[in-house]
PDB file of C-alpha atoms and ligand atoms in Angstrom:
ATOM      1  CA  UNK A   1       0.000   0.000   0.000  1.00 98.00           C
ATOM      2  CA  UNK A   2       1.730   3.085  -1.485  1.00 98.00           C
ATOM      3  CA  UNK A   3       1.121   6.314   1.166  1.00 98.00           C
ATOM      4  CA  UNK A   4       1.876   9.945  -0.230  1.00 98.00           C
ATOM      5  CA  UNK A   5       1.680  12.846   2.154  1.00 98.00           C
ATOM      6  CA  UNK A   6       1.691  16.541   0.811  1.00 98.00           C
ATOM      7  CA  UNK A   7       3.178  18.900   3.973  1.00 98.00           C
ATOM      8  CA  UNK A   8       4.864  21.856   4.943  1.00 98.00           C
ATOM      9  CA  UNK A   9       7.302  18.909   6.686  1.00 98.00           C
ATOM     10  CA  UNK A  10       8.402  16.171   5.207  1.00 98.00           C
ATOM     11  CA  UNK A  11      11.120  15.227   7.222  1.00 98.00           C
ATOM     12  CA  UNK A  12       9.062  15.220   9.769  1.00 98.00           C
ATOM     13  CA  UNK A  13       6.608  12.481   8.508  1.00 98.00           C
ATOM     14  CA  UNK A  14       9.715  10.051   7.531  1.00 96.00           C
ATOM     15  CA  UNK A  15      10.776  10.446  10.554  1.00 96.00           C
ATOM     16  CA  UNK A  16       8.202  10.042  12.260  1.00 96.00           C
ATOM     17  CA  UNK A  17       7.580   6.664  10.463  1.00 97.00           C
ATOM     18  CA  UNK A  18      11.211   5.133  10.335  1.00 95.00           C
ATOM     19  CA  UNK A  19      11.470   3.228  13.467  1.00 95.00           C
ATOM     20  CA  UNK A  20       9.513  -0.350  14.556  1.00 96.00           C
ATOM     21  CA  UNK A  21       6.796  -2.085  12.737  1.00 96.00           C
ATOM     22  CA  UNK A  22       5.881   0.737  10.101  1.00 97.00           C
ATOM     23  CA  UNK A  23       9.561   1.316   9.969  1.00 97.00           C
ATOM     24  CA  UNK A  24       9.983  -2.524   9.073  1.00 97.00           C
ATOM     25  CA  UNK A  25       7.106  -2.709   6.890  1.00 98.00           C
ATOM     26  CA  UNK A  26       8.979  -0.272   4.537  1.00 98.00           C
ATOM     27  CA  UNK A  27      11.921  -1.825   4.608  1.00 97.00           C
ATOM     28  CA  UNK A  28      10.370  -5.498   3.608  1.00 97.00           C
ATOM     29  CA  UNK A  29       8.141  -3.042   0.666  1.00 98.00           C
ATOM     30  CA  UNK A  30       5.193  -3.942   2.090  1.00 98.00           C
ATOM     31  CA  UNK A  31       4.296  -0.173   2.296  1.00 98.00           C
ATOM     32  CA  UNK A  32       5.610   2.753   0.886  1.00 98.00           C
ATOM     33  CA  UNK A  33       5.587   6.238   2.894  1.00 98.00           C
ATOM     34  CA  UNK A  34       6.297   9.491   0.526  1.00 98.00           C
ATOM     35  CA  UNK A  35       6.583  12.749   1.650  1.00 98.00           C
ATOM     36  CA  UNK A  36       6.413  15.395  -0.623  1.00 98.00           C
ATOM     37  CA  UNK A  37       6.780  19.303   0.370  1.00 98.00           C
ATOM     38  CA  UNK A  38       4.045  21.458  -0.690  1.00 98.00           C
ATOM     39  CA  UNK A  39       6.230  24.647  -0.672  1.00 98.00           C
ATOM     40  CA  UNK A  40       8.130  23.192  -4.021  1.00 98.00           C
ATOM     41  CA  UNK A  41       4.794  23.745  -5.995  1.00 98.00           C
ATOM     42  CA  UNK A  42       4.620  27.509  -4.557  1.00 97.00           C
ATOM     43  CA  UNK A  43       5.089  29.726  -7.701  1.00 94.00           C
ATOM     44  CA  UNK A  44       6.076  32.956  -5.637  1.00 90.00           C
ATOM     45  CA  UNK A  45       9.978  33.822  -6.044  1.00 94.00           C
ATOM     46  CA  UNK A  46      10.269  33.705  -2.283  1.00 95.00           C
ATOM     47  CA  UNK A  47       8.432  30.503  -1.660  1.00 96.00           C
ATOM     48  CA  UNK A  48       5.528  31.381   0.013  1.00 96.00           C
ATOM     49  CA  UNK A  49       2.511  29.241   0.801  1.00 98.00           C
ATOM     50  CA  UNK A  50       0.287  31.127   2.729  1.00 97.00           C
ATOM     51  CA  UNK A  51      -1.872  34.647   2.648  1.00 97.00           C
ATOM     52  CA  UNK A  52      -4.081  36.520   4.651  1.00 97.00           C
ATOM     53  CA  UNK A  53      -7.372  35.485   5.286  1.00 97.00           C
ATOM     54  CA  UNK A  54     -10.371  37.262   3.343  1.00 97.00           C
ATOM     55  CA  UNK A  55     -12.319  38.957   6.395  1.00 97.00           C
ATOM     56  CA  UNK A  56      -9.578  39.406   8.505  1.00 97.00           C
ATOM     57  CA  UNK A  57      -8.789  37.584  11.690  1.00 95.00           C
ATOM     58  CA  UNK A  58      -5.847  36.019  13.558  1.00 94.00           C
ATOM     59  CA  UNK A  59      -3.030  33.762  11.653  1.00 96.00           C
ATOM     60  CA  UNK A  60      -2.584  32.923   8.134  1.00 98.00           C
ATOM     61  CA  UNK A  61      -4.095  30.704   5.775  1.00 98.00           C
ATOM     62  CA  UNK A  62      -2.367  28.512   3.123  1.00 98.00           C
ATOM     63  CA  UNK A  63      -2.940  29.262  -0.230  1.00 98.00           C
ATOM     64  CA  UNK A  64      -5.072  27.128  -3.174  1.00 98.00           C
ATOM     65  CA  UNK A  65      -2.408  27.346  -5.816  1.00 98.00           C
ATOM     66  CA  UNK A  66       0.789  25.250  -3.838  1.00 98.00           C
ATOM     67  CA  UNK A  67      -1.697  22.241  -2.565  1.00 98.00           C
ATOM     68  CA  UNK A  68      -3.102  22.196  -5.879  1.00 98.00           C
ATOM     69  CA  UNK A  69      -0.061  22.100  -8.232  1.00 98.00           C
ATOM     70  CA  UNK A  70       1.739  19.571  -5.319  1.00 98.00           C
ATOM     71  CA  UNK A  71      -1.841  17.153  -5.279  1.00 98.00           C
ATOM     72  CA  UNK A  72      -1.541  17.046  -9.556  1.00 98.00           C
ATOM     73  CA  UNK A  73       1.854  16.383  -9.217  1.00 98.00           C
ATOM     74  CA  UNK A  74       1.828  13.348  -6.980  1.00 98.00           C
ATOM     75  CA  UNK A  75      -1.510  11.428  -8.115  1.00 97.00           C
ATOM     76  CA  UNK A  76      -1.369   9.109 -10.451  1.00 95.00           C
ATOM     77  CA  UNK A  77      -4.595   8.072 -10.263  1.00 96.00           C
ATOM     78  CA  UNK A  78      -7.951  10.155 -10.125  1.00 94.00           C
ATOM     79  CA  UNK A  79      -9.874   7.580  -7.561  1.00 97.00           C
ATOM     80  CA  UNK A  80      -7.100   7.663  -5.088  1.00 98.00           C
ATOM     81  CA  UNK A  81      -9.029   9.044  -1.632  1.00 98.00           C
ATOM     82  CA  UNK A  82      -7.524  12.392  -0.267  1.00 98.00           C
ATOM     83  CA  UNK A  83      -7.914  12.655   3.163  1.00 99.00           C
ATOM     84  CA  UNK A  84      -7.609  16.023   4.777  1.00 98.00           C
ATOM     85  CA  UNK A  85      -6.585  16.025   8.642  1.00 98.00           C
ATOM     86  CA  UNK A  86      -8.760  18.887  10.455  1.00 98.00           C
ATOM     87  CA  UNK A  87     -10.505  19.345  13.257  1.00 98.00           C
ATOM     88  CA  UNK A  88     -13.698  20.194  11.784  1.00 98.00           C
ATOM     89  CA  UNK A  89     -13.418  16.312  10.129  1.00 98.00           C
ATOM     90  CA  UNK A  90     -14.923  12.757  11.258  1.00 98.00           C
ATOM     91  CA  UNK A  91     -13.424  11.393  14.141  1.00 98.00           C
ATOM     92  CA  UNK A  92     -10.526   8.882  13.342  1.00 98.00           C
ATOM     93  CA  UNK A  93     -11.316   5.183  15.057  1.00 98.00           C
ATOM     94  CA  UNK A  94     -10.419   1.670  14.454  1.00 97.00           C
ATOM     95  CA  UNK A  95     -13.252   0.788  12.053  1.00 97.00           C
ATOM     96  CA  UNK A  96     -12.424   3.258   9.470  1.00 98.00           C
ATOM     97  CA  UNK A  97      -8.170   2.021   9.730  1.00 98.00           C
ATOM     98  CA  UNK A  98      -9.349  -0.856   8.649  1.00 97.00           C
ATOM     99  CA  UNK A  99     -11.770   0.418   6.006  1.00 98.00           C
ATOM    100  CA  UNK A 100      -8.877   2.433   4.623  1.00 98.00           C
ATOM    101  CA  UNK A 101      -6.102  -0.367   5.016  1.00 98.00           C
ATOM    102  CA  UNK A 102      -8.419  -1.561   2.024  1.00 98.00           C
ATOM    103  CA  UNK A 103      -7.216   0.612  -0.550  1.00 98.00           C
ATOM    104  CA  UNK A 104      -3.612   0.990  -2.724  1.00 98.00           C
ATOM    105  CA  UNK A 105      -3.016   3.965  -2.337  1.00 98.00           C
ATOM    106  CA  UNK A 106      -4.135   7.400  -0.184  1.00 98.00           C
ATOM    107  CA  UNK A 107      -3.269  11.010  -0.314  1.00 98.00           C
ATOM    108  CA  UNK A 108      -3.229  12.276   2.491  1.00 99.00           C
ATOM    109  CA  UNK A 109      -2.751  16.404   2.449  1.00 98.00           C
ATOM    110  CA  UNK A 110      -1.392  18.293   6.425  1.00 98.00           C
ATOM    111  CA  UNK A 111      -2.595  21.935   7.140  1.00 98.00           C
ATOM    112  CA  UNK A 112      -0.667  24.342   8.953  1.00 97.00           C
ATOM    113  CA  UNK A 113      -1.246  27.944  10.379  1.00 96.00           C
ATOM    114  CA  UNK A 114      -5.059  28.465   9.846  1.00 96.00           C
ATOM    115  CA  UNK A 115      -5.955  25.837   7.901  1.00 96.00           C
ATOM    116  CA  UNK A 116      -6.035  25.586   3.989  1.00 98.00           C
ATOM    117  CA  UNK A 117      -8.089  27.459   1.565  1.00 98.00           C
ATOM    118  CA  UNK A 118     -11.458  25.882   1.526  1.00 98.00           C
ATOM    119  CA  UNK A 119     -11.717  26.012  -2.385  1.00 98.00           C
ATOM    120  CA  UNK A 120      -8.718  23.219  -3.039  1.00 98.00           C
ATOM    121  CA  UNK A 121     -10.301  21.088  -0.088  1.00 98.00           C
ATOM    122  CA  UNK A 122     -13.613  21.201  -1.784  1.00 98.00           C
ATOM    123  CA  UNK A 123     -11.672  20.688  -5.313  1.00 98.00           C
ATOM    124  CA  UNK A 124      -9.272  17.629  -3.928  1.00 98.00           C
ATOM    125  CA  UNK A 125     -10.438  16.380  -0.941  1.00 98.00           C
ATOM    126  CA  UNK A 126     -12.661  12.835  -0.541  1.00 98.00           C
ATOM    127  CA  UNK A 127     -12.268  12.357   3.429  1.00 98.00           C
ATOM    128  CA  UNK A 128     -12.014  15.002   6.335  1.00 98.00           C
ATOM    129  CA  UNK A 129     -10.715  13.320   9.549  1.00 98.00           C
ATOM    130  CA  UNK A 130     -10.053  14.881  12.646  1.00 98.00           C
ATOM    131  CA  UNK A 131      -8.045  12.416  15.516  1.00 98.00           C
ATOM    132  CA  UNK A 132      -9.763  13.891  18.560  1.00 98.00           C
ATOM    133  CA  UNK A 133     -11.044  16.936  19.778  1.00 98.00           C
ATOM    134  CA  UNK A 134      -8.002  18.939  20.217  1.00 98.00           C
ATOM    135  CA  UNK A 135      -6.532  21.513  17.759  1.00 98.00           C
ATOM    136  CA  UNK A 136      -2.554  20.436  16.894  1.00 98.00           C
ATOM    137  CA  UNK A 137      -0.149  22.754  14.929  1.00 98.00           C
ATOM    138  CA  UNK A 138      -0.206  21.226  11.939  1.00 98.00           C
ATOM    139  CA  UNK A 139      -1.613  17.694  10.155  1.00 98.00           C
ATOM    140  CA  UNK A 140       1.747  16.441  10.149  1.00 98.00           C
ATOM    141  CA  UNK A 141       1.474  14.082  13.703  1.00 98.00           C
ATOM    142  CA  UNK A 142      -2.217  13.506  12.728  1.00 98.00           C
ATOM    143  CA  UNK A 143      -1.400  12.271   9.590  1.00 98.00           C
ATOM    144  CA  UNK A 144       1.188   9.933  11.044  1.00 98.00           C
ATOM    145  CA  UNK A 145      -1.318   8.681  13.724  1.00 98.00           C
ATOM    146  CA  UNK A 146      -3.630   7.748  11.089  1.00 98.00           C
ATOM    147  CA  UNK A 147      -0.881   5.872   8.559  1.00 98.00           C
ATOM    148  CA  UNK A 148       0.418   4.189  11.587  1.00 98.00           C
ATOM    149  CA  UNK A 149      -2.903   2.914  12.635  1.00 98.00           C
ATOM    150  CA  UNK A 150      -4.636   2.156   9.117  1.00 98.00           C
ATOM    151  CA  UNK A 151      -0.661   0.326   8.176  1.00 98.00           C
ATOM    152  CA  UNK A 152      -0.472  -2.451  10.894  1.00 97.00           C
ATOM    153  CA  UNK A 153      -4.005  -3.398   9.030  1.00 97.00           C
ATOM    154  CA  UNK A 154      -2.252  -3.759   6.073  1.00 97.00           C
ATOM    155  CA  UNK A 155      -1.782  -7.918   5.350  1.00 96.00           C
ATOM    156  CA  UNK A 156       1.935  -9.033   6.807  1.00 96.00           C
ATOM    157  CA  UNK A 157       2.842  -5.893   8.414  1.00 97.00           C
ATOM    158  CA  UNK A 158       2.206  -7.366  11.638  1.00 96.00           C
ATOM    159  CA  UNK A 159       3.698 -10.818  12.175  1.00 87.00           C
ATOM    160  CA  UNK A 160       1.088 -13.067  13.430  1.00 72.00           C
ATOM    161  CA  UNK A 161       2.597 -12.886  17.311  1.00 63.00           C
ATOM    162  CA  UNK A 162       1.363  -8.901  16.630  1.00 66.00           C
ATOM    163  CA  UNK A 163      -1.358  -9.992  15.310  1.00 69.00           C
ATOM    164  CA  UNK A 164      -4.288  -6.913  15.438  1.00 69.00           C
ATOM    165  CA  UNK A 165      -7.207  -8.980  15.846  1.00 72.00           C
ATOM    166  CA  UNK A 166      -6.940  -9.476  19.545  1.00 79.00           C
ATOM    167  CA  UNK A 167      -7.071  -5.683  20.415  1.00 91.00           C
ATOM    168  CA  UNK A 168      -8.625  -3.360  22.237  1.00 94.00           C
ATOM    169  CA  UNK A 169     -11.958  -2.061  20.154  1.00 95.00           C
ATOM    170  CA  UNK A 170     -12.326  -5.369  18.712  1.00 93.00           C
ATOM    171  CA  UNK A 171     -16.171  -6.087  18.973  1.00 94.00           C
ATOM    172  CA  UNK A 172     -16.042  -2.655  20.871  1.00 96.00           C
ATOM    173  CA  UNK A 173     -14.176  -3.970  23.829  1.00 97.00           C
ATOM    174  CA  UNK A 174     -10.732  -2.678  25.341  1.00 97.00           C
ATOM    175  CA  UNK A 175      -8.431  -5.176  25.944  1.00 96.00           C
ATOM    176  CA  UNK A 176      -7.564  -7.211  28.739  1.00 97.00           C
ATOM    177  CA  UNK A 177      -4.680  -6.445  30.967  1.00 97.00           C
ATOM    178  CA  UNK A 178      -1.236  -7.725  30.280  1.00 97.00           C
ATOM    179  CA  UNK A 179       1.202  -9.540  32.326  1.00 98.00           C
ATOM    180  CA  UNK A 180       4.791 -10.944  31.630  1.00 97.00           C
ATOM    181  CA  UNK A 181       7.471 -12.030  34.035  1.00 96.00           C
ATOM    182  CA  UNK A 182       8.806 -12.182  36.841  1.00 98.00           C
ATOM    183  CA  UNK A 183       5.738 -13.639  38.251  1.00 98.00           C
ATOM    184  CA  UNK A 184       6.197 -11.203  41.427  1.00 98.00           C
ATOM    185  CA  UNK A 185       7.239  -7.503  40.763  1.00 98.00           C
ATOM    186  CA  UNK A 186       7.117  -5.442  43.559  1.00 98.00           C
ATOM    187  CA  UNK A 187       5.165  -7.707  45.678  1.00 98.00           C
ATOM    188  CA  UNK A 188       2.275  -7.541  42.622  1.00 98.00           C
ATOM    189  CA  UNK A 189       1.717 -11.268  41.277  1.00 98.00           C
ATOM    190  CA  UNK A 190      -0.021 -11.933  37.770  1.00 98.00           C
ATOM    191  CA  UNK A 191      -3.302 -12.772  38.750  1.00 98.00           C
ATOM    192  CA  UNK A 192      -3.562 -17.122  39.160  1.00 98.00           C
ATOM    193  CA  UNK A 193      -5.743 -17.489  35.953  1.00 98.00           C
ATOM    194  CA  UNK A 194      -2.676 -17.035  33.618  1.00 98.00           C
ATOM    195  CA  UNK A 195      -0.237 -19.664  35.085  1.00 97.00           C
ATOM    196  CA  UNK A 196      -2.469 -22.471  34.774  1.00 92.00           C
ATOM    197  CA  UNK A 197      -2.158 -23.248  30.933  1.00 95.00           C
ATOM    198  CA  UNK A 198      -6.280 -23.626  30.977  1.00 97.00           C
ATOM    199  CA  UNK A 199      -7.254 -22.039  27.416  1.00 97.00           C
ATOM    200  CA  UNK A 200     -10.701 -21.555  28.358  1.00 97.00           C
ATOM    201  CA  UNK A 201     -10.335 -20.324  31.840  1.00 97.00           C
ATOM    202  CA  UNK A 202      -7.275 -17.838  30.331  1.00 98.00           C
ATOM    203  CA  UNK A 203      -9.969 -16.901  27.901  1.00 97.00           C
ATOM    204  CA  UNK A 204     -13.373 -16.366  30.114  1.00 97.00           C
ATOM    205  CA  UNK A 205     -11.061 -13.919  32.373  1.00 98.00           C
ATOM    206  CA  UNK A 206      -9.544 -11.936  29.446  1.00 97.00           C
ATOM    207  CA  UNK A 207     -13.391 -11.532  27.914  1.00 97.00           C
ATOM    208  CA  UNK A 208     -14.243 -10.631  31.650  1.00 98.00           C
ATOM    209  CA  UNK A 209     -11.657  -8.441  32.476  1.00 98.00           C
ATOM    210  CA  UNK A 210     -11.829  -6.547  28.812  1.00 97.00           C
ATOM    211  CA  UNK A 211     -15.996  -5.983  30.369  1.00 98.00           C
ATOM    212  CA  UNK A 212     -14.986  -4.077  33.619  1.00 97.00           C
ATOM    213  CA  UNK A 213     -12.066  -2.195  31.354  1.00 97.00           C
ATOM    214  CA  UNK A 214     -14.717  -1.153  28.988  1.00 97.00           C
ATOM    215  CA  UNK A 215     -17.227  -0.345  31.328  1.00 97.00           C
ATOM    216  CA  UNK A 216     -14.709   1.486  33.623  1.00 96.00           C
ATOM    217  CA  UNK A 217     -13.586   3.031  30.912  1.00 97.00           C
ATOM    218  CA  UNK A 218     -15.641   3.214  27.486  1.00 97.00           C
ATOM    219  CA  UNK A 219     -19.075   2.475  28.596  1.00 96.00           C
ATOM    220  CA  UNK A 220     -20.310   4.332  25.186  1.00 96.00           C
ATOM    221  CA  UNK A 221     -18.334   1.407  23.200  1.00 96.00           C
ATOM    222  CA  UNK A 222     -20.149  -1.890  25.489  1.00 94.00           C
ATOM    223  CA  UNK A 223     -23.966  -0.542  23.974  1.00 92.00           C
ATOM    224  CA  UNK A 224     -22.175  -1.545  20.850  1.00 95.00           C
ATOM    225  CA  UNK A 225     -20.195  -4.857  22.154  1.00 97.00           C
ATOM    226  CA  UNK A 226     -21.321  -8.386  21.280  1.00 96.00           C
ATOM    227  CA  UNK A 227     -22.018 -10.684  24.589  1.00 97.00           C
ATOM    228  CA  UNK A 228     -22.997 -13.285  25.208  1.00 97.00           C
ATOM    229  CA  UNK A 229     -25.971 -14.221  27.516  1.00 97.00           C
ATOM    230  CA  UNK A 230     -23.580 -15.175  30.174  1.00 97.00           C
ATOM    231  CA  UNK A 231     -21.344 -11.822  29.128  1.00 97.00           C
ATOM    232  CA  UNK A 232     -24.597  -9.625  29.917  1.00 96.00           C
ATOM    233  CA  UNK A 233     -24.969 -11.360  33.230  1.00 97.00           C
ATOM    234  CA  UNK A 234     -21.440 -10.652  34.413  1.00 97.00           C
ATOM    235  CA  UNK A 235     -21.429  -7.258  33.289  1.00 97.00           C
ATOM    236  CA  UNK A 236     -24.898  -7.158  35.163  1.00 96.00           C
ATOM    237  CA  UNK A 237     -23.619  -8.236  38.608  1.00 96.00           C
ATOM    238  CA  UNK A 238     -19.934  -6.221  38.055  1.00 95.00           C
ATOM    239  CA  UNK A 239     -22.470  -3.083  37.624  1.00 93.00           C
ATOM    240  CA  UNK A 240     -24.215  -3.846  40.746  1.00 93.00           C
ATOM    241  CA  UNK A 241     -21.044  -4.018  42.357  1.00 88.00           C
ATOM    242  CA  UNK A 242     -19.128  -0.576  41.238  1.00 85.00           C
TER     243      UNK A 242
HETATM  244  N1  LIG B 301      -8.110  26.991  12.535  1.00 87.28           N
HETATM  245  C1  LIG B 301      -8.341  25.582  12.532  1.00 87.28           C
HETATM  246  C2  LIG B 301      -9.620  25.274  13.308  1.00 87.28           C
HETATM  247  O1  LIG B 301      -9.943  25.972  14.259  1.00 87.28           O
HETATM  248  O2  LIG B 301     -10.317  24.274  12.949  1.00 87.28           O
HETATM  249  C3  LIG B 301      -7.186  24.858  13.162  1.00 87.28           C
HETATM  250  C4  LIG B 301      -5.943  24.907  12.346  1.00 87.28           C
HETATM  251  S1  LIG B 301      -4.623  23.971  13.061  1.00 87.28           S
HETATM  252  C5  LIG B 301      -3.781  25.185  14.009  1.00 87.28           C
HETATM  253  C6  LIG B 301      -3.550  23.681  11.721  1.00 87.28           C
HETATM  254  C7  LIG B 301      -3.698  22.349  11.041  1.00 87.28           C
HETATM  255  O3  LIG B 301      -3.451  21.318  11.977  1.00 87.28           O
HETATM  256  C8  LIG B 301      -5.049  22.022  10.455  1.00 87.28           C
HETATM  257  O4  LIG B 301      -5.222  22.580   9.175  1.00 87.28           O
HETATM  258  C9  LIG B 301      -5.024  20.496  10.399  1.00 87.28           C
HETATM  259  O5  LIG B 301      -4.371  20.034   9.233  1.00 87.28           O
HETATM  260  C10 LIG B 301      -4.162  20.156  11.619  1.00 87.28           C
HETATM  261  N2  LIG B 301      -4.942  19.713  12.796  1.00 87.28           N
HETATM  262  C11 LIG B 301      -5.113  20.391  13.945  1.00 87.28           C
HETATM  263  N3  LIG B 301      -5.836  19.712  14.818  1.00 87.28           N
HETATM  264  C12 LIG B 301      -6.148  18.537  14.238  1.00 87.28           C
HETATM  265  C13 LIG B 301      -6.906  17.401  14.651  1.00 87.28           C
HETATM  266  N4  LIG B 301      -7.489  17.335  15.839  1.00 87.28           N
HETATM  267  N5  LIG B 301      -7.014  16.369  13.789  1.00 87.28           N
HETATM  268  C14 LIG B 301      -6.439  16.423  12.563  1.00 87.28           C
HETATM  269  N6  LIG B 301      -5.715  17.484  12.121  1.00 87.28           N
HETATM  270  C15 LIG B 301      -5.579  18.526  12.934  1.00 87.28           C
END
């Protein structure tokens, strides 16, 4: 899955995305990540991106004209989705990495200052994703959140010991907690369940445990969650009990 991200930064994005399993996932060309600076498409003599903003008001806004000539540049193909990282976009989650680890290729175009003139989003843009309510400097970190996420979705970037389909917001559930040794650490011991080798009692208390994490935590994801009838009776009684 080829990744191309049009910035302000590009050094920043690779990296960003050098080290571990995305890192590794280049290397072995199961991904590609290409930054490309949108400043080399800006026709002024001195390189600028950005104007004022029509109407006045704090900060600056990047221009049409750069994103434009960078977007027609880089695409080779018309379908390819262009995401556009903003605050004022759908909320990033789990569901739609793996809707997006789908496709060859994305776009995926960073704002900085202001924002970016609305006429080239409305012209380029397929997909507006924000990754939480909180306004960052630029698109640069949100657009690596989102390529690190949707790439360990990608087939054989994780190795099957990684494997993402045991993780937290899985069937809307966080996951379980994790334990490794020494058995005793601080006079805390791994809880008995794990160092009996039983598969099914391992497995009722991780389901159990990933409950009370969600409802602790995420009670907005369990409406979604799929239990069982002995499930809803657990997380029945644990509710009693908080
Ligand atoms: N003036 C904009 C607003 O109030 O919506 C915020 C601009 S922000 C300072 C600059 C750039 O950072 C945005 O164009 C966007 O690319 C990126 N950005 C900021 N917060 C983000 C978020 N929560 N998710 C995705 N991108 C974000």
């Amino acid at each position: 899955m080829k990744f191309k991200v049009m910035t302000l930064f590009p050094e920043m994005i690779l990296n960003g995305l050098h080290t571990s399993i995305i890192g590794k996932a280049v290397d072995n060309n199961i991904i590609s990540i290409e930054a490309v600076n949108i400043r080399d498409y800006s026709s002024d003599k001195h390189k600028h991106v950005d104007d004022y903003p029509y109407g006045g008001g704090a900060g600056m806004v990047m221009s049409a004209e750069p994103v434009y000539n960078c977007y027609m540049d880089i695409c080779s193909n018309e379908n390819t989705r262009v995401v556009y990282l903003t605050p004022t976009g759908h909320t990033f989650n789990q569901e739609m990495a793996k809707e997006f680890a789908k496709e060859d290729e994305l776009i995926f175009l960073c704002g900085h200052y202001e924002g970016i003139d609305e006429r080239v989003i409305e012209k380029i843009v397929t997909d507006k994703i924000s990754i939480g309510d909180y306004v960052l400097s630029g698109g640069e970190l949100a657009s690596m959140v989102m390529i690190d996420a949707i790439a360990r979705m990608v087939p054989g970037v994780l190795t099957n010991d990684e494997s993402g389909c045991e993780e937290s917001f899985e069937n809307n559930l966080l996951e379980y907690p994790q334990y490794t040794r020494p058995r005793v650490w601080q006079g805390m011991e791994v809880p008995e369940v794990l160092l009996g080798g039983h598969h099914a009692n391992i497995s009722k208390w991780r389901k159990e445990e990933s409950i009370k994490r969600t409802m602790k935590y995420r009670p907005d994801l369990l409406e979604k969650a799929q239990l069982s009838d002995r499930e809803k009776q657990f997380l029945e009684k644990y509710k009693i009990n908080l």
